[in-house]
């Protein structure tokens, strides 16, 4: 019987962002790995170093020793719109270099329970296990998102996939490459969405905005005068 506590292998996807070998993928694809190998579409294989990972956004950067590698251009995820056609590229179930097509189903999806910072692009382009870390591209071939997760009861695609917007990932990628980690500002408040009950309770006109439910002692928010 296989040793449940022994090493195991996993697969995922990624995309090259620089000709000298920086590659973007998901944290859950490479985080904690002892060894990472990369296979390109032309069959070349490289050992990769993990440059940095960020579990809060599920973004990671790895690097292979290469030059003049093919690079995917990064697009503008703020410019996308619901109904726009997109392509998901990756390695589903080990079927390398698979491309699926769909549309952007929604933007700004949060409260999905996948990462700490959620602002997902939702798409119905088929995404399956192994697609994680691969690019979601527009029809100009520009990366607009990093395919990260699916909503599924059986583990396969049912047309609800989520991608981290590339504009959100871009700063994370830059910090990982420069520093190996991500530094974020600290405000010190606990917030919650305005539900219909809260809107009625506070006699508000609409549900736009957030409720500050708690302010940490001696936090920057407290020093700035915010109260709950």
JSON list of C-alpha atoms in Angstrom, two decimals:
[
{"chain": "A", "resi": 1, "resn": "UNK", "atom": "CA", "xyz": [0.00, 0.00, 0.00]},
{"chain": "A", "resi": 2, "resn": "UNK", "atom": "CA", "xyz": [1.22, 3.54, -0.66]},
{"chain": "A", "resi": 3, "resn": "UNK", "atom": "CA", "xyz": [2.55, 5.48, 2.30]},
{"chain": "A", "resi": 4, "resn": "UNK", "atom": "CA", "xyz": [-0.04, 8.17, 3.14]},
{"chain": "A", "resi": 5, "resn": "UNK", "atom": "CA", "xyz": [2.66, 10.22, 4.84]},
{"chain": "A", "resi": 6, "resn": "UNK", "atom": "CA", "xyz": [5.17, 9.96, 2.00]},
{"chain": "A", "resi": 7, "resn": "UNK", "atom": "CA", "xyz": [5.81, 12.44, -0.82]},
{"chain": "A", "resi": 8, "resn": "UNK", "atom": "CA", "xyz": [3.22, 12.84, -3.52]},
{"chain": "A", "resi": 9, "resn": "UNK", "atom": "CA", "xyz": [3.05, 14.55, -6.88]},
{"chain": "A", "resi": 10, "resn": "UNK", "atom": "CA", "xyz": [0.64, 17.17, -8.12]},
{"chain": "A", "resi": 11, "resn": "UNK", "atom": "CA", "xyz": [0.02, 19.01, -11.35]},
{"chain": "A", "resi": 12, "resn": "UNK", "atom": "CA", "xyz": [-1.04, 22.50, -12.26]},
{"chain": "A", "resi": 13, "resn": "UNK", "atom": "CA", "xyz": [-0.61, 25.20, -14.84]},
{"chain": "A", "resi": 14, "resn": "UNK", "atom": "CA", "xyz": [1.15, 28.53, -15.18]},
{"chain": "A", "resi": 15, "resn": "UNK", "atom": "CA", "xyz": [2.28, 31.13, -17.69]},
{"chain": "A", "resi": 16, "resn": "UNK", "atom": "CA", "xyz": [5.56, 32.85, -18.47]},
{"chain": "A", "resi": 17, "resn": "UNK", "atom": "CA", "xyz": [5.69, 36.61, -17.82]},
{"chain": "A", "resi": 18, "resn": "UNK", "atom": "CA", "xyz": [9.34, 37.31, -18.69]},
{"chain": "A", "resi": 19, "resn": "UNK", "atom": "CA", "xyz": [11.72, 36.03, -21.33]},
{"chain": "A", "resi": 20, "resn": "UNK", "atom": "CA", "xyz": [14.26, 35.06, -18.66]},
{"chain": "A", "resi": 21, "resn": "UNK", "atom": "CA", "xyz": [11.87, 32.61, -17.02]},
{"chain": "A", "resi": 22, "resn": "UNK", "atom": "CA", "xyz": [9.56, 34.12, -14.40]},
{"chain": "A", "resi": 23, "resn": "UNK", "atom": "CA", "xyz": [6.31, 32.12, -14.29]},
{"chain": "A", "resi": 24, "resn": "UNK", "atom": "CA", "xyz": [3.04, 32.90, -12.50]},
{"chain": "A", "resi": 25, "resn": "UNK", "atom": "CA", "xyz": [0.88, 30.16, -11.01]},
{"chain": "A", "resi": 26, "resn": "UNK", "atom": "CA", "xyz": [-1.27, 29.52, -7.93]},
{"chain": "A", "resi": 27, "resn": "UNK", "atom": "CA", "xyz": [0.07, 29.25, -4.40]},
{"chain": "A", "resi": 28, "resn": "UNK", "atom": "CA", "xyz": [-1.89, 26.02, -3.90]},
{"chain": "A", "resi": 29, "resn": "UNK", "atom": "CA", "xyz": [-0.07, 24.51, -6.90]},
{"chain": "A", "resi": 30, "resn": "UNK", "atom": "CA", "xyz": [3.51, 25.05, -5.67]},
{"chain": "A", "resi": 31, "resn": "UNK", "atom": "CA", "xyz": [3.27, 26.18, -2.05]},
{"chain": "A", "resi": 32, "resn": "UNK", "atom": "CA", "xyz": [5.16, 23.81, 0.22]},
{"chain": "A", "resi": 33, "resn": "UNK", "atom": "CA", "xyz": [6.61, 21.81, -2.68]},
{"chain": "A", "resi": 34, "resn": "UNK", "atom": "CA", "xyz": [10.09, 20.38, -2.28]},
{"chain": "A", "resi": 35, "resn": "UNK", "atom": "CA", "xyz": [10.67, 20.24, -6.03]},
{"chain": "A", "resi": 36, "resn": "UNK", "atom": "CA", "xyz": [8.95, 21.99, -8.93]},
{"chain": "A", "resi": 37, "resn": "UNK", "atom": "CA", "xyz": [9.35, 20.97, -12.56]},
{"chain": "A", "resi": 38, "resn": "UNK", "atom": "CA", "xyz": [8.07, 22.91, -15.56]},
{"chain": "A", "resi": 39, "resn": "UNK", "atom": "CA", "xyz": [7.26, 21.53, -18.98]},
{"chain": "A", "resi": 40, "resn": "UNK", "atom": "CA", "xyz": [6.73, 23.96, -21.84]},
{"chain": "A", "resi": 41, "resn": "UNK", "atom": "CA", "xyz": [4.37, 23.47, -24.77]},
{"chain": "A", "resi": 42, "resn": "UNK", "atom": "CA", "xyz": [7.33, 22.55, -27.00]},
{"chain": "A", "resi": 43, "resn": "UNK", "atom": "CA", "xyz": [8.31, 19.70, -24.67]},
{"chain": "A", "resi": 44, "resn": "UNK", "atom": "CA", "xyz": [11.27, 21.35, -22.96]},
{"chain": "A", "resi": 45, "resn": "UNK", "atom": "CA", "xyz": [11.54, 20.64, -19.24]},
{"chain": "A", "resi": 46, "resn": "UNK", "atom": "CA", "xyz": [13.12, 22.77, -16.52]},
{"chain": "A", "resi": 47, "resn": "UNK", "atom": "CA", "xyz": [13.63, 22.60, -12.78]},
{"chain": "A", "resi": 48, "resn": "UNK", "atom": "CA", "xyz": [12.07, 25.68, -11.18]},
{"chain": "A", "resi": 49, "resn": "UNK", "atom": "CA", "xyz": [12.80, 27.71, -8.06]},
{"chain": "A", "resi": 50, "resn": "UNK", "atom": "CA", "xyz": [9.94, 29.08, -5.97]},
{"chain": "A", "resi": 51, "resn": "UNK", "atom": "CA", "xyz": [10.50, 32.84, -5.85]},
{"chain": "A", "resi": 52, "resn": "UNK", "atom": "CA", "xyz": [7.58, 33.61, -3.54]},
{"chain": "A", "resi": 53, "resn": "UNK", "atom": "CA", "xyz": [4.03, 32.64, -2.64]},
{"chain": "A", "resi": 54, "resn": "UNK", "atom": "CA", "xyz": [1.04, 34.52, -1.28]},
{"chain": "A", "resi": 55, "resn": "UNK", "atom": "CA", "xyz": [-1.68, 32.41, 0.30]},
{"chain": "A", "resi": 56, "resn": "UNK", "atom": "CA", "xyz": [-3.97, 35.42, 0.81]},
{"chain": "A", "resi": 57, "resn": "UNK", "atom": "CA", "xyz": [-4.52, 35.79, -2.95]},
{"chain": "A", "resi": 58, "resn": "UNK", "atom": "CA", "xyz": [-3.38, 32.28, -3.99]},
{"chain": "A", "resi": 59, "resn": "UNK", "atom": "CA", "xyz": [-0.72, 33.74, -6.28]},
{"chain": "A", "resi": 60, "resn": "UNK", "atom": "CA", "xyz": [2.82, 32.40, -6.64]},
{"chain": "A", "resi": 61, "resn": "UNK", "atom": "CA", "xyz": [5.87, 33.14, -8.78]},
{"chain": "A", "resi": 62, "resn": "UNK", "atom": "CA", "xyz": [8.44, 30.54, -9.78]},
{"chain": "A", "resi": 63, "resn": "UNK", "atom": "CA", "xyz": [11.46, 30.84, -12.07]},
{"chain": "A", "resi": 64, "resn": "UNK", "atom": "CA", "xyz": [13.28, 28.65, -14.54]},
{"chain": "A", "resi": 65, "resn": "UNK", "atom": "CA", "xyz": [16.73, 29.30, -15.94]},
{"chain": "A", "resi": 66, "resn": "UNK", "atom": "CA", "xyz": [15.94, 30.33, -19.50]},
{"chain": "A", "resi": 67, "resn": "UNK", "atom": "CA", "xyz": [16.31, 33.05, -22.07]},
{"chain": "A", "resi": 68, "resn": "UNK", "atom": "CA", "xyz": [14.23, 34.23, -25.00]},
{"chain": "A", "resi": 69, "resn": "UNK", "atom": "CA", "xyz": [11.26, 32.27, -23.67]},
{"chain": "A", "resi": 70, "resn": "UNK", "atom": "CA", "xyz": [7.79, 32.97, -25.12]},
{"chain": "A", "resi": 71, "resn": "UNK", "atom": "CA", "xyz": [5.89, 35.47, -22.97]},
{"chain": "A", "resi": 72, "resn": "UNK", "atom": "CA", "xyz": [2.17, 36.03, -22.52]},
{"chain": "A", "resi": 73, "resn": "UNK", "atom": "CA", "xyz": [1.27, 39.73, -22.45]},
{"chain": "A", "resi": 74, "resn": "UNK", "atom": "CA", "xyz": [-0.74, 40.96, -19.47]},
{"chain": "A", "resi": 75, "resn": "UNK", "atom": "CA", "xyz": [-4.03, 42.70, -20.17]},
{"chain": "A", "resi": 76, "resn": "UNK", "atom": "CA", "xyz": [-6.30, 44.98, -18.14]},
{"chain": "A", "resi": 77, "resn": "UNK", "atom": "CA", "xyz": [-8.85, 43.13, -16.03]},
{"chain": "A", "resi": 78, "resn": "UNK", "atom": "CA", "xyz": [-10.61, 46.39, -15.25]},
{"chain": "A", "resi": 79, "resn": "UNK", "atom": "CA", "xyz": [-11.52, 46.74, -18.93]},
{"chain": "A", "resi": 80, "resn": "UNK", "atom": "CA", "xyz": [-13.38, 43.43, -19.17]},
{"chain": "A", "resi": 81, "resn": "UNK", "atom": "CA", "xyz": [-17.16, 43.18, -19.26]},
{"chain": "A", "resi": 82, "resn": "UNK", "atom": "CA", "xyz": [-19.74, 40.51, -18.55]},
{"chain": "A", "resi": 83, "resn": "UNK", "atom": "CA", "xyz": [-20.52, 38.48, -21.68]},
{"chain": "A", "resi": 84, "resn": "UNK", "atom": "CA", "xyz": [-17.05, 38.96, -23.16]},
{"chain": "A", "resi": 85, "resn": "UNK", "atom": "CA", "xyz": [-15.48, 35.84, -24.70]},
{"chain": "A", "resi": 86, "resn": "UNK", "atom": "CA", "xyz": [-12.45, 34.39, -22.94]},
{"chain": "A", "resi": 87, "resn": "UNK", "atom": "CA", "xyz": [-10.19, 31.34, -23.23]},
{"chain": "A", "resi": 88, "resn": "UNK", "atom": "CA", "xyz": [-8.85, 29.20, -20.38]},
{"chain": "A", "resi": 89, "resn": "UNK", "atom": "CA", "xyz": [-5.52, 27.49, -21.06]},
{"chain": "A", "resi": 90, "resn": "UNK", "atom": "CA", "xyz": [-4.00, 24.78, -18.91]},
{"chain": "A", "resi": 91, "resn": "UNK", "atom": "CA", "xyz": [-3.36, 21.19, -17.99]},
{"chain": "A", "resi": 92, "resn": "UNK", "atom": "CA", "xyz": [-6.71, 19.69, -16.90]},
{"chain": "A", "resi": 93, "resn": "UNK", "atom": "CA", "xyz": [-6.37, 16.11, -15.65]},
{"chain": "A", "resi": 94, "resn": "UNK", "atom": "CA", "xyz": [-2.87, 16.05, -17.17]},
{"chain": "A", "resi": 95, "resn": "UNK", "atom": "CA", "xyz": [-4.08, 16.89, -20.68]},
{"chain": "A", "resi": 96, "resn": "UNK", "atom": "CA", "xyz": [-1.44, 19.50, -21.41]},
{"chain": "A", "resi": 97, "resn": "UNK", "atom": "CA", "xyz": [-2.00, 22.57, -23.56]},
{"chain": "A", "resi": 98, "resn": "UNK", "atom": "CA", "xyz": [-5.80, 22.32, -23.41]},
{"chain": "A", "resi": 99, "resn": "UNK", "atom": "CA", "xyz": [-7.84, 25.38, -24.42]},
{"chain": "A", "resi": 100, "resn": "UNK", "atom": "CA", "xyz": [-11.49, 25.94, -23.53]},
{"chain": "A", "resi": 101, "resn": "UNK", "atom": "CA", "xyz": [-13.76, 28.84, -24.43]},
{"chain": "A", "resi": 102, "resn": "UNK", "atom": "CA", "xyz": [-16.50, 30.64, -22.57]},
{"chain": "A", "resi": 103, "resn": "UNK", "atom": "CA", "xyz": [-17.63, 34.03, -21.43]},
{"chain": "A", "resi": 104, "resn": "UNK", "atom": "CA", "xyz": [-17.14, 36.20, -18.40]},
{"chain": "A", "resi": 105, "resn": "UNK", "atom": "CA", "xyz": [-20.16, 35.35, -16.27]},
{"chain": "A", "resi": 106, "resn": "UNK", "atom": "CA", "xyz": [-19.60, 37.92, -13.52]},
{"chain": "A", "resi": 107, "resn": "UNK", "atom": "CA", "xyz": [-17.03, 40.30, -12.08]},
{"chain": "A", "resi": 108, "resn": "UNK", "atom": "CA", "xyz": [-16.10, 41.13, -8.52]},
{"chain": "A", "resi": 109, "resn": "UNK", "atom": "CA", "xyz": [-17.19, 37.85, -6.95]},
{"chain": "A", "resi": 110, "resn": "UNK", "atom": "CA", "xyz": [-16.42, 37.81, -3.21]},
{"chain": "A", "resi": 111, "resn": "UNK", "atom": "CA", "xyz": [-17.51, 35.80, -0.17]},
{"chain": "A", "resi": 112, "resn": "UNK", "atom": "CA", "xyz": [-16.76, 32.63, -2.11]},
{"chain": "A", "resi": 113, "resn": "UNK", "atom": "CA", "xyz": [-14.59, 31.24, 0.68]},
{"chain": "A", "resi": 114, "resn": "UNK", "atom": "CA", "xyz": [-11.52, 30.47, -1.43]},
{"chain": "A", "resi": 115, "resn": "UNK", "atom": "CA", "xyz": [-8.98, 33.14, -0.42]},
{"chain": "A", "resi": 116, "resn": "UNK", "atom": "CA", "xyz": [-8.70, 35.96, 2.09]},
{"chain": "A", "resi": 117, "resn": "UNK", "atom": "CA", "xyz": [-8.84, 38.65, -0.60]},
{"chain": "A", "resi": 118, "resn": "UNK", "atom": "CA", "xyz": [-11.53, 37.87, -3.16]},
{"chain": "A", "resi": 119, "resn": "UNK", "atom": "CA", "xyz": [-12.45, 39.85, -6.24]},
{"chain": "A", "resi": 120, "resn": "UNK", "atom": "CA", "xyz": [-12.84, 36.97, -8.65]},
{"chain": "A", "resi": 121, "resn": "UNK", "atom": "CA", "xyz": [-13.70, 36.91, -12.33]},
{"chain": "A", "resi": 122, "resn": "UNK", "atom": "CA", "xyz": [-16.35, 34.23, -12.84]},
{"chain": "A", "resi": 123, "resn": "UNK", "atom": "CA", "xyz": [-16.34, 32.33, -16.13]},
{"chain": "A", "resi": 124, "resn": "UNK", "atom": "CA", "xyz": [-18.12, 29.39, -17.70]},
{"chain": "A", "resi": 125, "resn": "UNK", "atom": "CA", "xyz": [-15.04, 28.40, -19.73]},
{"chain": "A", "resi": 126, "resn": "UNK", "atom": "CA", "xyz": [-14.37, 24.80, -18.70]},
{"chain": "A", "resi": 127, "resn": "UNK", "atom": "CA", "xyz": [-11.88, 24.70, -15.80]},
{"chain": "A", "resi": 128, "resn": "UNK", "atom": "CA", "xyz": [-10.97, 21.40, -14.18]},
{"chain": "A", "resi": 129, "resn": "UNK", "atom": "CA", "xyz": [-8.36, 20.04, -11.75]},
{"chain": "A", "resi": 130, "resn": "UNK", "atom": "CA", "xyz": [-4.97, 20.80, -13.28]},
{"chain": "A", "resi": 131, "resn": "UNK", "atom": "CA", "xyz": [-6.08, 24.14, -14.75]},
{"chain": "A", "resi": 132, "resn": "UNK", "atom": "CA", "xyz": [-5.12, 25.93, -11.53]},
{"chain": "A", "resi": 133, "resn": "UNK", "atom": "CA", "xyz": [-2.55, 28.65, -12.16]},
{"chain": "A", "resi": 134, "resn": "UNK", "atom": "CA", "xyz": [-3.17, 28.81, -15.88]},
{"chain": "A", "resi": 135, "resn": "UNK", "atom": "CA", "xyz": [-4.13, 31.97, -17.75]},
{"chain": "A", "resi": 136, "resn": "UNK", "atom": "CA", "xyz": [-7.58, 33.25, -18.57]},
{"chain": "A", "resi": 137, "resn": "UNK", "atom": "CA", "xyz": [-7.04, 35.29, -21.72]},
{"chain": "A", "resi": 138, "resn": "UNK", "atom": "CA", "xyz": [-9.11, 37.63, -23.84]},
{"chain": "A", "resi": 139, "resn": "UNK", "atom": "CA", "xyz": [-9.41, 37.20, -27.60]},
{"chain": "A", "resi": 140, "resn": "UNK", "atom": "CA", "xyz": [-6.34, 39.41, -28.08]},
{"chain": "A", "resi": 141, "resn": "UNK", "atom": "CA", "xyz": [-4.29, 36.78, -26.25]},
{"chain": "A", "resi": 142, "resn": "UNK", "atom": "CA", "xyz": [-3.77, 38.96, -23.17]},
{"chain": "A", "resi": 143, "resn": "UNK", "atom": "CA", "xyz": [-3.93, 37.50, -19.67]},
{"chain": "A", "resi": 144, "resn": "UNK", "atom": "CA", "xyz": [-6.82, 38.97, -17.72]},
{"chain": "A", "resi": 145, "resn": "UNK", "atom": "CA", "xyz": [-6.93, 36.42, -14.90]},
{"chain": "A", "resi": 146, "resn": "UNK", "atom": "CA", "xyz": [-5.30, 33.44, -13.18]},
{"chain": "A", "resi": 147, "resn": "UNK", "atom": "CA", "xyz": [-7.59, 30.40, -13.16]},
{"chain": "A", "resi": 148, "resn": "UNK", "atom": "CA", "xyz": [-7.82, 29.42, -9.51]},
{"chain": "A", "resi": 149, "resn": "UNK", "atom": "CA", "xyz": [-10.87, 27.39, -8.49]},
{"chain": "A", "resi": 150, "resn": "UNK", "atom": "CA", "xyz": [-14.19, 25.91, -9.51]},
{"chain": "A", "resi": 151, "resn": "UNK", "atom": "CA", "xyz": [-17.53, 25.52, -7.78]},
{"chain": "A", "resi": 152, "resn": "UNK", "atom": "CA", "xyz": [-18.38, 21.85, -8.12]},
{"chain": "A", "resi": 153, "resn": "UNK", "atom": "CA", "xyz": [-20.08, 19.11, -6.13]},
{"chain": "A", "resi": 154, "resn": "UNK", "atom": "CA", "xyz": [-18.36, 16.28, -7.96]},
{"chain": "A", "resi": 155, "resn": "UNK", "atom": "CA", "xyz": [-14.91, 17.76, -8.63]},
{"chain": "A", "resi": 156, "resn": "UNK", "atom": "CA", "xyz": [-15.46, 18.43, -12.35]},
{"chain": "A", "resi": 157, "resn": "UNK", "atom": "CA", "xyz": [-16.50, 21.46, -14.33]},
{"chain": "A", "resi": 158, "resn": "UNK", "atom": "CA", "xyz": [-20.13, 22.60, -14.11]},
{"chain": "A", "resi": 159, "resn": "UNK", "atom": "CA", "xyz": [-19.56, 26.00, -15.71]},
{"chain": "A", "resi": 160, "resn": "UNK", "atom": "CA", "xyz": [-18.66, 28.01, -12.61]},
{"chain": "A", "resi": 161, "resn": "UNK", "atom": "CA", "xyz": [-14.97, 28.85, -12.46]},
{"chain": "A", "resi": 162, "resn": "UNK", "atom": "CA", "xyz": [-13.09, 31.64, -10.73]},
{"chain": "A", "resi": 163, "resn": "UNK", "atom": "CA", "xyz": [-9.97, 33.54, -11.75]},
{"chain": "A", "resi": 164, "resn": "UNK", "atom": "CA", "xyz": [-7.89, 36.09, -9.86]},
{"chain": "A", "resi": 165, "resn": "UNK", "atom": "CA", "xyz": [-7.98, 39.36, -11.86]},
{"chain": "A", "resi": 166, "resn": "UNK", "atom": "CA", "xyz": [-4.57, 40.11, -13.32]},
{"chain": "A", "resi": 167, "resn": "UNK", "atom": "CA", "xyz": [-4.69, 43.72, -12.07]},
{"chain": "A", "resi": 168, "resn": "UNK", "atom": "CA", "xyz": [-5.08, 42.40, -8.53]},
{"chain": "A", "resi": 169, "resn": "UNK", "atom": "CA", "xyz": [-2.31, 39.84, -9.06]},
{"chain": "A", "resi": 170, "resn": "UNK", "atom": "CA", "xyz": [0.10, 42.26, -10.73]},
{"chain": "A", "resi": 171, "resn": "UNK", "atom": "CA", "xyz": [1.18, 44.03, -7.52]},
{"chain": "A", "resi": 172, "resn": "UNK", "atom": "CA", "xyz": [1.47, 40.68, -5.75]},
{"chain": "A", "resi": 173, "resn": "UNK", "atom": "CA", "xyz": [3.64, 39.33, -8.57]},
{"chain": "A", "resi": 174, "resn": "UNK", "atom": "CA", "xyz": [5.89, 42.40, -8.52]},
{"chain": "A", "resi": 175, "resn": "UNK", "atom": "CA", "xyz": [6.40, 42.19, -4.75]},
{"chain": "A", "resi": 176, "resn": "UNK", "atom": "CA", "xyz": [7.12, 38.46, -4.87]},
{"chain": "A", "resi": 177, "resn": "UNK", "atom": "CA", "xyz": [9.75, 38.97, -7.57]},
{"chain": "A", "resi": 178, "resn": "UNK", "atom": "CA", "xyz": [11.37, 41.90, -5.78]},
{"chain": "A", "resi": 179, "resn": "UNK", "atom": "CA", "xyz": [11.08, 40.83, -2.15]},
{"chain": "A", "resi": 180, "resn": "UNK", "atom": "CA", "xyz": [9.95, 37.19, -2.10]},
{"chain": "A", "resi": 181, "resn": "UNK", "atom": "CA", "xyz": [6.94, 38.12, 0.02]},
{"chain": "A", "resi": 182, "resn": "UNK", "atom": "CA", "xyz": [4.02, 40.54, 0.05]},
{"chain": "A", "resi": 183, "resn": "UNK", "atom": "CA", "xyz": [3.71, 43.45, 2.49]},
{"chain": "A", "resi": 184, "resn": "UNK", "atom": "CA", "xyz": [0.27, 44.92, 3.03]},
{"chain": "A", "resi": 185, "resn": "UNK", "atom": "CA", "xyz": [-1.04, 47.95, 4.85]},
{"chain": "A", "resi": 186, "resn": "UNK", "atom": "CA", "xyz": [-2.89, 47.47, 8.15]},
{"chain": "A", "resi": 187, "resn": "UNK", "atom": "CA", "xyz": [-6.02, 49.45, 8.99]},
{"chain": "A", "resi": 188, "resn": "UNK", "atom": "CA", "xyz": [-7.33, 47.59, 12.01]},
{"chain": "A", "resi": 189, "resn": "UNK", "atom": "CA", "xyz": [-11.07, 47.38, 11.43]},
{"chain": "A", "resi": 190, "resn": "UNK", "atom": "CA", "xyz": [-13.60, 44.60, 11.06]},
{"chain": "A", "resi": 191, "resn": "UNK", "atom": "CA", "xyz": [-16.14, 45.22, 8.31]},
{"chain": "A", "resi": 192, "resn": "UNK", "atom": "CA", "xyz": [-19.28, 43.51, 7.06]},
{"chain": "A", "resi": 193, "resn": "UNK", "atom": "CA", "xyz": [-21.63, 43.96, 4.13]},
{"chain": "A", "resi": 194, "resn": "UNK", "atom": "CA", "xyz": [-24.81, 45.93, 4.58]},
{"chain": "A", "resi": 195, "resn": "UNK", "atom": "CA", "xyz": [-27.68, 43.46, 4.60]},
{"chain": "A", "resi": 196, "resn": "UNK", "atom": "CA", "xyz": [-31.31, 44.47, 4.15]},
{"chain": "A", "resi": 197, "resn": "UNK", "atom": "CA", "xyz": [-31.81, 44.10, 7.93]},
{"chain": "A", "resi": 198, "resn": "UNK", "atom": "CA", "xyz": [-28.89, 46.43, 8.66]},
{"chain": "A", "resi": 199, "resn": "UNK", "atom": "CA", "xyz": [-30.14, 48.96, 6.10]},
{"chain": "A", "resi": 200, "resn": "UNK", "atom": "CA", "xyz": [-33.53, 48.97, 7.81]},
{"chain": "A", "resi": 201, "resn": "UNK", "atom": "CA", "xyz": [-32.02, 49.09, 11.29]},
{"chain": "A", "resi": 202, "resn": "UNK", "atom": "CA", "xyz": [-29.83, 52.11, 10.51]},
{"chain": "A", "resi": 203, "resn": "UNK", "atom": "CA", "xyz": [-32.58, 53.71, 8.39]},
{"chain": "A", "resi": 204, "resn": "UNK", "atom": "CA", "xyz": [-30.31, 53.99, 5.37]},
{"chain": "A", "resi": 205, "resn": "UNK", "atom": "CA", "xyz": [-31.44, 54.83, 1.86]},
{"chain": "A", "resi": 206, "resn": "UNK", "atom": "CA", "xyz": [-29.66, 51.88, 0.20]},
{"chain": "A", "resi": 207, "resn": "UNK", "atom": "CA", "xyz": [-27.15, 49.10, 0.84]},
{"chain": "A", "resi": 208, "resn": "UNK", "atom": "CA", "xyz": [-24.14, 50.85, -0.67]},
{"chain": "A", "resi": 209, "resn": "UNK", "atom": "CA", "xyz": [-21.06, 50.86, 1.51]},
{"chain": "A", "resi": 210, "resn": "UNK", "atom": "CA", "xyz": [-19.96, 48.74, 4.47]},
{"chain": "A", "resi": 211, "resn": "UNK", "atom": "CA", "xyz": [-20.52, 48.57, 8.21]},
{"chain": "A", "resi": 212, "resn": "UNK", "atom": "CA", "xyz": [-17.51, 49.04, 10.48]},
{"chain": "A", "resi": 213, "resn": "UNK", "atom": "CA", "xyz": [-18.37, 46.54, 13.20]},
{"chain": "A", "resi": 214, "resn": "UNK", "atom": "CA", "xyz": [-15.16, 46.80, 15.24]},
{"chain": "A", "resi": 215, "resn": "UNK", "atom": "CA", "xyz": [-12.06, 48.96, 15.50]},
{"chain": "A", "resi": 216, "resn": "UNK", "atom": "CA", "xyz": [-8.89, 47.54, 17.01]},
{"chain": "A", "resi": 217, "resn": "UNK", "atom": "CA", "xyz": [-7.35, 49.24, 20.03]},
{"chain": "A", "resi": 218, "resn": "UNK", "atom": "CA", "xyz": [-4.30, 51.36, 19.17]},
{"chain": "A", "resi": 219, "resn": "UNK", "atom": "CA", "xyz": [-4.80, 50.54, 15.46]},
{"chain": "A", "resi": 220, "resn": "UNK", "atom": "CA", "xyz": [-4.21, 53.06, 12.64]},
{"chain": "A", "resi": 221, "resn": "UNK", "atom": "CA", "xyz": [-7.99, 53.26, 12.23]},
{"chain": "A", "resi": 222, "resn": "UNK", "atom": "CA", "xyz": [-8.45, 54.14, 15.89]},
{"chain": "A", "resi": 223, "resn": "UNK", "atom": "CA", "xyz": [-5.72, 56.78, 15.70]},
{"chain": "A", "resi": 224, "resn": "UNK", "atom": "CA", "xyz": [-7.46, 58.26, 12.66]},
{"chain": "A", "resi": 225, "resn": "UNK", "atom": "CA", "xyz": [-10.71, 58.56, 14.61]},
{"chain": "A", "resi": 226, "resn": "UNK", "atom": "CA", "xyz": [-12.76, 55.70, 13.14]},
{"chain": "A", "resi": 227, "resn": "UNK", "atom": "CA", "xyz": [-15.33, 54.18, 15.47]},
{"chain": "A", "resi": 228, "resn": "UNK", "atom": "CA", "xyz": [-17.67, 51.22, 15.27]}
]
